[in-house]
Amino acid sequence: MSSNSTRCDATRLIHTGPSANQQAGAVNPPIYRASTIIYDNVENYVNRRRDRFFDGVMYGLYGTPTAIALAQTISDLERAEGTVLTGSGTAAIACVLSSFVKTGEHILLADSVYGQTRDYCEEVLSRFGIEISYFEPTAAAEIEHHIRPNTRLLFLESPGSNTFEMIDIPQVLAVTKKHGVLTAIDNTWASPLFYKPLEAGIDISIQSGTKYISGHSDAMLGSISTGSRKIFEVLKKTAGINGHRASPDDCALVHRGIRTLEVRLKQHQKTALELMNWFSMQPEVAEILSPAWEDNPGYQIWRRDFTGASGLFGVTLYQPYENVLTQLIESLELFQIGSSWGGYESLIVPVPAPQRRYPNNYSTLPLIRIHAGLENTADLIADLEHAFAILRKQKISKYVNRY
Ligand SMILES: *Cc1c(COP(=O)(O)O)cnc(C)c1O
């Protein structure tokens, strides 16, 4: 597949994987459900670990051809040497966090990481004598002060969960390379379509495939990709020991979803920008939280390092609106209330004050998180106008003049 290396992502997403003639003419990989794998002789069975563990079909836990095909497509998009699939993004994160660090060593995390990432470190790993600490994501220049002699892994997420701060990754990598610290990133927001962590020099790229890669809110999956065969083998082993797997059915759904990732993400991006523009003009709105928004402090880094933005962003309202947040959200019809995101539907949720080691501006203001779905933008704006009109009829209107 030498010609593949020059192809664009949109083309790769359509054409990567087994060809139709390898699968009875079917376009997309069929679903192979299996626990037991039958061997044609004793020798092949006895040598199965050696011959099939990392790349072949050995036992259901390690993937059937359905998972192998999806891992290949994700590797192609990530420009990875190998990809390990898990049953959820959360499992992928836990697998990375637990694969390389031993008692007495230290993991440094961005203060803006996903809540479960934090919880896994503080509630599980710390019980095994692993040191956990955080750095302020917008203060990449100070990262060297946070590196300890026993720092083994740096875990990033950019933009950060819920508050969307950007990390200056090249600046961070200059320091981690000097100190021989392994790096991993949760790249779910941008997806490998809009940011390629491995090309940027990060060792491990994690996706919650549940989000955009799947795109239809009906499957859960995690992926871990790396440019190093050695790292891939460690991850694959640890994932297996922990019993992580992605079900063949979910792999098939996610593979179906990823084919249209580029067209979907471009549309999510366009709608999100139009919605941000609308929000920015409302007197109740304090700030738009997205690196793709020009006034956002992360905008320059995003412009420099990313090739696009997804549909997820935050909006902070002025303090007095805290009391009517519930009513505002419940007045919406097209924006539904629900976690997760990256599917075709628009979502809105209130975000509680984020858990943080370092103080930030957002923790005091009421924050909502919006996922721009694939509905018509004018319809979405009409829905917002309607909900804000209801809010403005409330007593709260007396506060508006204060801002
Ligand atoms: C949703 C999410 C996860 C967890 O993924 P699941 O597949 O739901 O377990 C991890 N990281 C980020 C940034 C997420 O948004």
CSV table of C-alpha atoms and ligand atoms in Angstrom, one decimal:
chain,number,residue,atom,x,y,z
A,1,MET,CA,0.0,0.0,0.0
A,2,SER,CA,2.8,2.4,-0.8
A,3,SER,CA,0.5,4.8,-2.6
A,4,ASN,CA,-1.5,5.2,0.6
A,5,SER,CA,1.2,7.4,2.2
A,6,THR,CA,0.3,10.3,-0.2
A,7,ARG,CA,-3.4,10.0,0.2
A,8,CYS,CA,-5.6,12.5,2.1
A,9,ASP,CA,-7.4,11.4,5.2
A,10,ALA,CA,-10.9,11.5,3.6
A,11,THR,CA,-9.6,8.9,1.0
A,12,ARG,CA,-7.8,6.8,3.6
A,13,LEU,CA,-11.0,6.6,5.7
A,14,ILE,CA,-12.9,5.1,2.8
A,15,HIS,CA,-10.2,2.8,1.4
A,16,THR,CA,-8.2,1.5,4.4
A,17,GLY,CA,-8.7,-2.0,5.5
A,18,PRO,CA,-9.3,-5.4,3.9
A,19,SER,CA,-10.5,-5.3,0.3
A,20,ALA,CA,-13.9,-6.5,-0.6
A,21,ASN,CA,-12.6,-9.6,-2.3
A,22,GLN,CA,-11.1,-10.7,1.1
A,23,GLN,CA,-14.6,-10.6,2.6
A,24,ALA,CA,-16.9,-12.2,0.0
A,25,GLY,CA,-17.4,-8.9,-1.7
A,26,ALA,CA,-18.7,-7.0,1.3
A,27,VAL,CA,-17.6,-3.4,1.4
A,28,ASN,CA,-17.2,-3.0,5.1
A,29,PRO,CA,-15.6,-5.7,7.3
A,30,PRO,CA,-18.2,-8.2,8.4
A,31,ILE,CA,-18.8,-9.0,12.1
A,32,TYR,CA,-16.8,-11.9,13.3
A,33,ARG,CA,-18.1,-12.9,16.8
A,34,ALA,CA,-15.8,-15.4,18.5
A,35,SER,CA,-14.3,-16.4,21.8
A,36,THR,CA,-12.7,-19.7,20.7
A,37,ILE,CA,-10.4,-19.7,17.7
A,38,ILE,CA,-9.8,-23.2,16.2
A,39,TYR,CA,-6.2,-24.2,15.1
A,40,ASP,CA,-5.5,-26.7,12.4
A,41,ASN,CA,-2.8,-28.5,14.3
A,42,VAL,CA,-1.2,-28.7,17.8
A,43,GLU,CA,2.0,-26.9,16.7
A,44,ASN,CA,0.1,-23.8,15.7
A,45,TYR,CA,-1.9,-23.9,18.9
A,46,VAL,CA,1.2,-24.3,21.1
A,47,ASN,CA,2.9,-21.4,19.3
A,48,ARG,CA,-0.1,-19.2,19.2
A,49,ARG,CA,1.2,-16.5,21.6
A,50,ARG,CA,4.4,-16.2,19.7
A,51,ASP,CA,2.8,-16.1,16.2
A,52,ARG,CA,-0.5,-14.4,16.7
A,53,PHE,CA,-0.7,-12.4,19.9
A,54,PHE,CA,0.2,-9.0,18.5
A,55,ASP,CA,-1.0,-9.1,15.0
A,56,GLY,CA,-3.1,-12.1,14.3
A,57,VAL,CA,-6.3,-13.7,15.6
A,58,MET,CA,-5.5,-15.8,18.7
A,59,TYR,CA,-8.5,-15.6,21.0
A,60,GLY,CA,-11.6,-13.5,21.1
A,61,LEU,CA,-10.3,-11.2,23.9
A,62,TYR,CA,-7.5,-10.0,21.6
A,63,GLY,CA,-9.7,-9.3,18.7
A,64,THR,CA,-11.3,-11.0,15.7
A,65,PRO,CA,-10.8,-9.8,12.1
A,66,THR,CA,-13.5,-7.1,12.8
A,67,ALA,CA,-11.4,-5.4,15.5
A,68,ILE,CA,-8.1,-5.9,13.5
A,69,ALA,CA,-9.7,-4.1,10.5
A,70,LEU,CA,-10.8,-1.1,12.6
A,71,ALA,CA,-7.4,-0.9,14.4
A,72,GLN,CA,-5.8,-0.7,11.0
A,73,THR,CA,-8.1,2.1,9.9
A,74,ILE,CA,-7.4,4.1,13.1
A,75,SER,CA,-3.7,3.4,12.8
A,76,ASP,CA,-3.8,4.8,9.2
A,77,LEU,CA,-5.6,8.0,10.4
A,78,GLU,CA,-3.2,8.4,13.4
A,79,ARG,CA,-0.1,7.5,11.3
A,80,ALA,CA,0.6,4.9,13.9
A,81,GLU,CA,2.6,1.7,14.1
A,82,GLY,CA,-0.1,0.0,16.0
A,83,THR,CA,-3.5,0.6,17.7
A,84,VAL,CA,-5.0,-1.2,20.7
A,85,LEU,CA,-8.8,-1.2,21.0
A,86,THR,CA,-10.6,-1.2,24.3
A,87,GLY,CA,-14.3,-1.3,25.3
A,88,SER,CA,-14.4,2.5,26.1
A,89,GLY,CA,-12.3,5.6,26.1
A,90,THR,CA,-12.1,5.3,29.9
A,91,ALA,CA,-10.6,1.8,29.6
A,92,ALA,CA,-8.1,3.1,27.1
A,93,ILE,CA,-7.0,5.9,29.5
A,94,ALA,CA,-6.7,3.5,32.4
A,95,CYS,CA,-4.7,1.1,30.3
A,96,VAL,CA,-2.2,3.8,29.3
A,97,LEU,CA,-1.9,5.1,32.9
A,98,SER,CA,-1.2,1.7,34.3
A,99,SER,CA,1.1,0.2,31.6
A,100,PHE,CA,4.3,2.0,32.2
A,101,VAL,CA,4.5,3.3,35.8
A,102,LYS,CA,5.6,1.4,38.9
A,103,THR,CA,5.5,2.1,42.6
A,104,GLY,CA,7.6,5.1,43.5
A,105,GLU,CA,7.3,6.7,40.1
A,106,HIS,CA,5.4,9.8,39.2
A,107,ILE,CA,2.7,10.8,36.7
A,108,LEU,CA,2.3,14.4,35.8
A,109,LEU,CA,-1.1,15.4,34.4
A,110,ALA,CA,-2.6,18.5,32.8
A,111,ASP,CA,-5.0,20.1,35.4
A,112,SER,CA,-7.7,20.1,32.7
A,113,VAL,CA,-7.9,16.3,32.1
A,114,TYR,CA,-11.1,14.4,31.9
A,115,GLY,CA,-12.6,13.7,35.3
A,116,GLN,CA,-12.2,9.9,35.1
A,117,THR,CA,-8.5,10.3,34.2
A,118,ARG,CA,-8.0,12.2,37.4
A,119,ASP,CA,-10.1,9.7,39.4
A,120,TYR,CA,-8.1,6.7,38.1
A,121,CYS,CA,-4.9,8.3,39.2
A,122,GLU,CA,-6.1,9.5,42.6
A,123,GLU,CA,-8.3,6.7,43.5
A,124,VAL,CA,-6.5,3.7,42.0
A,125,LEU,CA,-2.9,4.4,41.1
A,126,SER,CA,-2.2,6.4,44.3
A,127,ARG,CA,-3.1,3.3,46.3
A,128,PHE,CA,-0.2,1.6,44.7
A,129,GLY,CA,2.3,4.2,45.7
A,130,ILE,CA,2.4,6.1,42.4
A,131,GLU,CA,2.9,9.9,42.8
A,132,ILE,CA,0.3,12.0,41.1
A,133,SER,CA,0.6,15.8,40.4
A,134,TYR,CA,-0.8,18.4,38.0
A,135,PHE,CA,0.5,21.3,36.0
A,136,GLU,CA,-1.5,24.4,34.9
A,137,PRO,CA,-2.3,23.6,31.3
A,138,THR,CA,-1.8,27.2,30.0
A,139,ALA,CA,1.6,27.5,31.8
A,140,ALA,CA,3.6,25.1,29.6
A,141,ALA,CA,6.6,27.4,30.0
A,142,GLU,CA,6.8,26.3,33.7
A,143,ILE,CA,6.5,22.6,33.0
A,144,GLU,CA,10.1,21.8,33.8
A,145,HIS,CA,9.5,22.8,37.5
A,146,HIS,CA,7.0,19.9,37.7
A,147,ILE,CA,9.2,17.2,36.4
A,148,ARG,CA,10.7,15.1,39.2
A,149,PRO,CA,13.6,12.7,39.0
A,150,ASN,CA,11.0,9.8,39.1
A,151,THR,CA,8.6,11.3,36.5
A,152,ARG,CA,7.7,8.5,34.1
A,153,LEU,CA,4.6,9.7,32.2
A,154,LEU,CA,3.1,13.0,31.2
A,155,PHE,CA,-0.6,12.9,30.4
A,156,LEU,CA,-2.1,15.7,28.3
A,157,GLU,CA,-5.5,16.7,27.0
A,158,SER,CA,-5.8,19.7,24.8
A,159,PRO,CA,-8.1,21.4,24.7
A,160,GLY,CA,-9.0,20.4,28.3
A,161,SER,CA,-12.3,18.8,29.3
A,162,ASN,CA,-15.1,21.3,29.9
A,163,THR,CA,-12.9,24.4,30.0
A,164,PHE,CA,-11.0,24.0,26.7
A,165,GLU,CA,-7.6,25.4,27.6
A,166,MET,CA,-5.0,24.8,25.0
A,167,ILE,CA,-1.5,23.4,26.0
A,168,ASP,CA,1.5,24.6,24.1
A,169,ILE,CA,2.5,21.0,23.2
A,170,PRO,CA,5.8,21.7,21.3
A,171,GLN,CA,7.0,23.6,24.4
A,172,VAL,CA,6.1,20.7,26.7
A,173,LEU,CA,7.7,18.1,24.4
A,174,ALA,CA,11.0,20.0,24.4
A,175,VAL,CA,11.1,19.4,28.1
A,176,THR,CA,9.8,15.8,28.3
A,177,LYS,CA,12.3,14.7,25.5
A,178,LYS,CA,15.2,16.2,27.5
A,179,HIS,CA,14.1,14.3,30.6
A,180,GLY,CA,13.1,11.1,28.9
A,181,VAL,CA,9.5,11.3,30.0
A,182,LEU,CA,6.9,9.2,28.1
A,183,THR,CA,4.0,11.3,26.8
A,184,ALA,CA,0.4,10.5,26.2
A,185,ILE,CA,-2.6,12.6,25.1
A,186,ASP,CA,-6.3,12.2,25.2
A,187,ASN,CA,-7.1,13.7,21.8
A,188,THR,CA,-10.8,13.0,21.7
A,189,TRP,CA,-11.9,16.6,21.1
A,190,ALA,CA,-10.0,17.1,17.9
A,191,SER,CA,-9.9,13.5,16.7
A,192,PRO,CA,-6.9,12.4,14.7
A,193,LEU,CA,-8.4,14.2,11.8
A,194,PHE,CA,-7.8,17.7,13.2
A,195,TYR,CA,-4.7,17.0,15.3
A,196,LYS,CA,-2.2,14.2,14.8
A,197,PRO,CA,-0.4,13.7,18.2
A,198,LEU,CA,2.1,11.1,16.9
A,199,GLU,CA,3.3,13.4,14.1
A,200,ALA,CA,3.7,16.1,16.7
A,201,GLY,CA,6.0,13.9,18.7
A,202,ILE,CA,3.8,12.5,21.4
A,203,ASP,CA,4.3,8.9,22.2
A,204,ILE,CA,0.7,7.7,22.7
A,205,SER,CA,-2.6,9.0,21.3
A,206,ILE,CA,-5.9,8.1,22.9
A,207,GLN,CA,-9.3,8.4,21.5
A,208,SER,CA,-12.7,7.8,23.0
A,209,GLY,CA,-14.1,6.2,19.9
A,210,THR,CA,-17.4,6.6,21.5
A,211,LYS,CA,-17.4,10.2,20.4
A,212,TYR,CA,-16.7,11.4,16.8
A,213,ILE,CA,-15.1,8.3,15.5
A,214,SER,CA,-18.3,6.4,16.1
A,215,GLY,CA,-20.5,9.5,15.5
A,216,HIS,CA,-23.9,8.0,16.1
A,217,SER,CA,-24.2,7.7,19.9
A,218,ASP,CA,-24.8,4.0,19.8
A,219,ALA,CA,-21.4,2.4,20.4
A,220,MET,CA,-18.6,2.6,22.9
A,221,LEU,CA,-15.0,2.1,22.2
A,222,GLY,CA,-11.5,3.4,23.0
A,223,SER,CA,-8.3,3.4,21.0
A,224,ILE,CA,-4.7,3.7,21.9
A,225,SER,CA,-2.3,4.4,19.0
A,226,THR,CA,1.5,4.7,19.1
A,227,GLY,CA,4.3,5.1,16.6
A,228,SER,CA,6.5,2.7,18.6
A,229,ARG,CA,6.3,-1.1,18.1
A,230,LYS,CA,7.8,-1.5,21.6
A,231,ILE,CA,5.1,0.7,23.2
A,232,PHE,CA,2.4,-1.0,21.2
A,233,GLU,CA,3.4,-4.4,22.5
A,234,VAL,CA,3.4,-3.2,26.1
A,235,LEU,CA,0.0,-1.7,25.7
A,236,LYS,CA,-1.4,-4.7,23.9
A,237,LYS,CA,-0.2,-7.0,26.7
A,238,THR,CA,-1.5,-4.8,29.5
A,239,ALA,CA,-4.9,-4.4,27.8
A,240,GLY,CA,-5.2,-8.2,27.5
A,241,ILE,CA,-4.1,-8.8,31.1
A,242,ASN,CA,-6.8,-6.3,32.3
A,243,GLY,CA,-9.4,-8.0,30.1
A,244,HIS,CA,-9.9,-4.9,27.9
A,245,ARG,CA,-11.5,-5.6,24.5
A,246,ALA,CA,-13.8,-3.9,22.0
A,247,SER,CA,-16.8,-6.0,21.0
A,248,PRO,CA,-17.0,-7.0,17.4
A,249,ASP,CA,-20.4,-5.4,17.1
A,250,ASP,CA,-19.1,-2.1,18.4
A,251,CYS,CA,-16.1,-2.3,16.2
A,252,ALA,CA,-18.4,-2.7,13.2
A,253,LEU,CA,-20.5,0.2,14.2
A,254,VAL,CA,-17.5,2.4,14.8
A,255,HIS,CA,-15.9,1.3,11.5
A,256,ARG,CA,-19.1,2.3,9.7
A,257,GLY,CA,-19.0,5.6,11.5
A,258,ILE,CA,-15.4,6.5,10.8
A,259,ARG,CA,-15.9,6.3,7.1
A,260,THR,CA,-17.8,9.6,7.2
A,261,LEU,CA,-15.7,11.3,9.9
A,262,GLU,CA,-14.4,14.0,7.7
A,263,VAL,CA,-17.7,15.2,6.3
A,264,ARG,CA,-19.3,15.1,9.8
A,265,LEU,CA,-16.5,16.9,11.6
A,266,LYS,CA,-16.4,19.7,9.1
A,267,GLN,CA,-20.1,20.2,9.5
A,268,HIS,CA,-19.9,20.0,13.3
A,269,GLN,CA,-17.2,22.7,13.1
A,270,LYS,CA,-19.2,25.0,10.9
A,271,THR,CA,-22.3,24.8,13.0
A,272,ALA,CA,-20.4,25.2,16.3
A,273,LEU,CA,-18.7,28.4,15.0
A,274,GLU,CA,-22.1,29.8,13.9
A,275,LEU,CA,-23.6,29.0,17.4
A,276,MET,CA,-20.6,30.5,19.2
A,277,ASN,CA,-21.1,33.7,17.1
A,278,TRP,CA,-24.7,33.8,18.2
A,279,PHE,CA,-23.9,33.2,21.8
A,280,SER,CA,-21.2,35.9,21.8
A,281,MET,CA,-23.9,38.5,20.9
A,282,GLN,CA,-26.2,37.6,23.9
A,283,PRO,CA,-25.9,40.0,26.9
A,284,GLU,CA,-26.1,37.1,29.4
A,285,VAL,CA,-23.0,35.4,28.0
A,286,ALA,CA,-19.7,36.1,29.7
A,287,GLU,CA,-17.3,34.0,27.6
A,288,ILE,CA,-17.1,31.5,24.8
A,289,LEU,CA,-14.9,28.5,25.7
A,290,SER,CA,-13.3,27.1,22.6
A,291,PRO,CA,-9.9,27.5,21.1
A,292,ALA,CA,-11.5,28.0,17.7
A,293,TRP,CA,-13.1,31.2,19.0
A,294,GLU,CA,-10.9,34.1,18.1
A,295,ASP,CA,-11.1,35.9,21.5
A,296,ASN,CA,-10.1,32.7,23.4
A,297,PRO,CA,-6.6,32.7,24.9
A,298,GLY,CA,-5.9,29.3,23.2
A,299,TYR,CA,-6.8,30.5,19.7
A,300,GLN,CA,-3.2,31.1,18.5
A,301,ILE,CA,-2.0,27.7,19.6
A,302,TRP,CA,-5.0,26.1,18.1
A,303,ARG,CA,-4.4,27.9,14.8
A,304,ARG,CA,-0.8,26.9,14.8
A,305,ASP,CA,-1.2,23.2,15.7
A,306,PHE,CA,-4.6,22.0,14.7
A,307,THR,CA,-6.3,21.8,11.3
A,308,GLY,CA,-9.9,22.2,12.6
A,309,ALA,CA,-12.3,22.3,15.5
A,310,SER,CA,-15.0,19.9,16.5
A,311,GLY,CA,-18.5,20.7,17.6
A,312,LEU,CA,-18.0,20.9,21.4
A,313,PHE,CA,-17.6,24.2,23.2
A,314,GLY,CA,-18.5,25.9,26.5
A,315,VAL,CA,-20.4,29.1,27.3
A,316,THR,CA,-20.2,30.9,30.7
A,317,LEU,CA,-23.0,33.1,31.8
A,318,TYR,CA,-22.9,36.0,34.2
A,319,GLN,CA,-23.4,34.9,37.8
A,320,PRO,CA,-27.0,36.0,38.3
A,321,TYR,CA,-28.1,33.5,35.6
A,322,GLU,CA,-27.0,30.6,37.7
A,323,ASN,CA,-30.5,30.4,39.1
A,324,VAL,CA,-32.2,30.1,35.7
A,325,LEU,CA,-29.7,27.8,34.1
A,326,THR,CA,-32.0,24.8,34.6
A,327,GLN,CA,-34.9,26.6,33.1
A,328,LEU,CA,-32.9,27.7,30.2
A,329,ILE,CA,-31.7,24.2,29.4
A,330,GLU,CA,-35.1,22.7,29.9
A,331,SER,CA,-36.7,25.3,27.5
A,332,LEU,CA,-34.7,23.9,24.6
A,333,GLU,CA,-36.3,21.4,22.3
A,334,LEU,CA,-33.6,20.5,19.8
A,335,PHE,CA,-30.7,20.6,22.3
A,336,GLN,CA,-31.1,17.5,24.4
A,337,ILE,CA,-29.8,17.0,27.9
A,338,GLY,CA,-27.1,14.3,27.9
A,339,SER,CA,-23.5,13.4,28.4
A,340,SER,CA,-21.1,12.1,25.9
A,341,TRP,CA,-21.0,13.9,22.6
A,342,GLY,CA,-19.7,13.5,19.1
A,343,GLY,CA,-22.9,12.0,17.8
A,344,TYR,CA,-25.1,13.6,15.2
A,345,GLU,CA,-27.4,15.2,17.7
A,346,SER,CA,-27.1,18.5,19.5
A,347,LEU,CA,-26.6,18.3,23.3
A,348,ILE,CA,-26.5,20.7,26.2
A,349,VAL,CA,-25.5,20.1,29.8
A,350,PRO,CA,-24.7,22.3,32.9
A,351,VAL,CA,-21.1,21.7,34.0
A,352,PRO,CA,-20.4,21.8,37.7
A,353,ALA,CA,-17.3,23.7,38.9
A,354,PRO,CA,-14.4,21.7,37.6
A,355,GLN,CA,-12.1,19.8,40.0
A,356,ARG,CA,-8.9,21.7,39.9
A,357,ARG,CA,-5.6,21.9,41.7
A,358,TYR,CA,-4.9,25.4,40.3
A,359,PRO,CA,-7.5,28.2,40.4
A,360,ASN,CA,-9.0,29.4,37.1
A,361,ASN,CA,-11.5,32.0,36.1
A,362,TYR,CA,-14.2,29.6,35.1
A,363,SER,CA,-14.9,27.9,38.3
A,364,THR,CA,-17.0,30.7,39.7
A,365,LEU,CA,-19.2,31.4,36.6
A,366,PRO,CA,-22.2,29.2,35.6
A,367,LEU,CA,-20.9,27.0,32.7
A,368,ILE,CA,-22.9,25.1,30.0
A,369,ARG,CA,-21.4,22.7,27.6
A,370,ILE,CA,-22.8,22.5,24.1
A,371,HIS,CA,-22.4,19.9,21.4
A,372,ALA,CA,-23.3,21.3,18.0
A,373,GLY,CA,-25.0,18.4,16.1
A,374,LEU,CA,-25.8,18.0,12.5
A,375,GLU,CA,-29.2,19.7,12.6
A,376,ASN,CA,-29.8,22.8,10.4
A,377,THR,CA,-28.1,25.8,12.1
A,378,ALA,CA,-31.0,28.2,11.7
A,379,ASP,CA,-33.3,25.7,13.4
A,380,LEU,CA,-30.8,25.4,16.3
A,381,ILE,CA,-30.6,29.2,16.6
A,382,ALA,CA,-34.3,29.5,16.6
A,383,ASP,CA,-34.5,27.0,19.4
A,384,LEU,CA,-31.9,29.0,21.4
A,385,GLU,CA,-33.7,32.3,20.7
A,386,HIS,CA,-36.9,30.8,22.0
A,387,ALA,CA,-35.3,29.6,25.2
A,388,PHE,CA,-33.5,32.9,25.9
A,389,ALA,CA,-36.7,34.8,25.2
A,390,ILE,CA,-38.4,32.8,28.0
A,391,LEU,CA,-35.4,33.5,30.3
A,392,ARG,CA,-35.6,37.2,29.6
A,393,LYS,CA,-39.3,37.3,30.7
A,394,GLN,CA,-38.2,36.2,34.2
A,395,LYS,CA,-37.3,38.5,37.1
A,396,ILE,CA,-33.7,38.0,36.3
A,397,SER,CA,-34.0,40.6,33.6
A,398,LYS,CA,-33.3,43.3,36.2
A,399,TYR,CA,-29.7,42.0,36.4
A,400,VAL,CA,-29.1,42.3,32.7
A,401,ASN,CA,-28.5,46.1,32.9
A,402,ARG,CA,-25.7,45.5,35.4
A,403,TYR,CA,-23.5,43.9,32.8
B,1,LIG,C1,-16.0,10.8,26.8
B,1,LIG,C2,-14.5,11.0,27.1
B,1,LIG,C3,-13.8,10.0,27.6
B,1,LIG,C4,-14.3,8.7,28.0
B,1,LIG,O1,-14.8,7.9,26.9
B,1,LIG,P1,-15.8,6.8,27.1
B,1,LIG,O2,-15.8,6.1,25.8
B,1,LIG,O3,-17.1,7.4,27.4
B,1,LIG,O4,-15.4,5.9,28.2
B,1,LIG,C5,-12.4,10.2,27.7
B,1,LIG,N1,-11.9,11.4,27.4
B,1,LIG,C6,-12.6,12.4,27.0
B,1,LIG,C7,-11.9,13.7,26.6
B,1,LIG,C8,-14.0,12.3,26.8
B,1,LIG,O5,-14.7,13.3,26.3
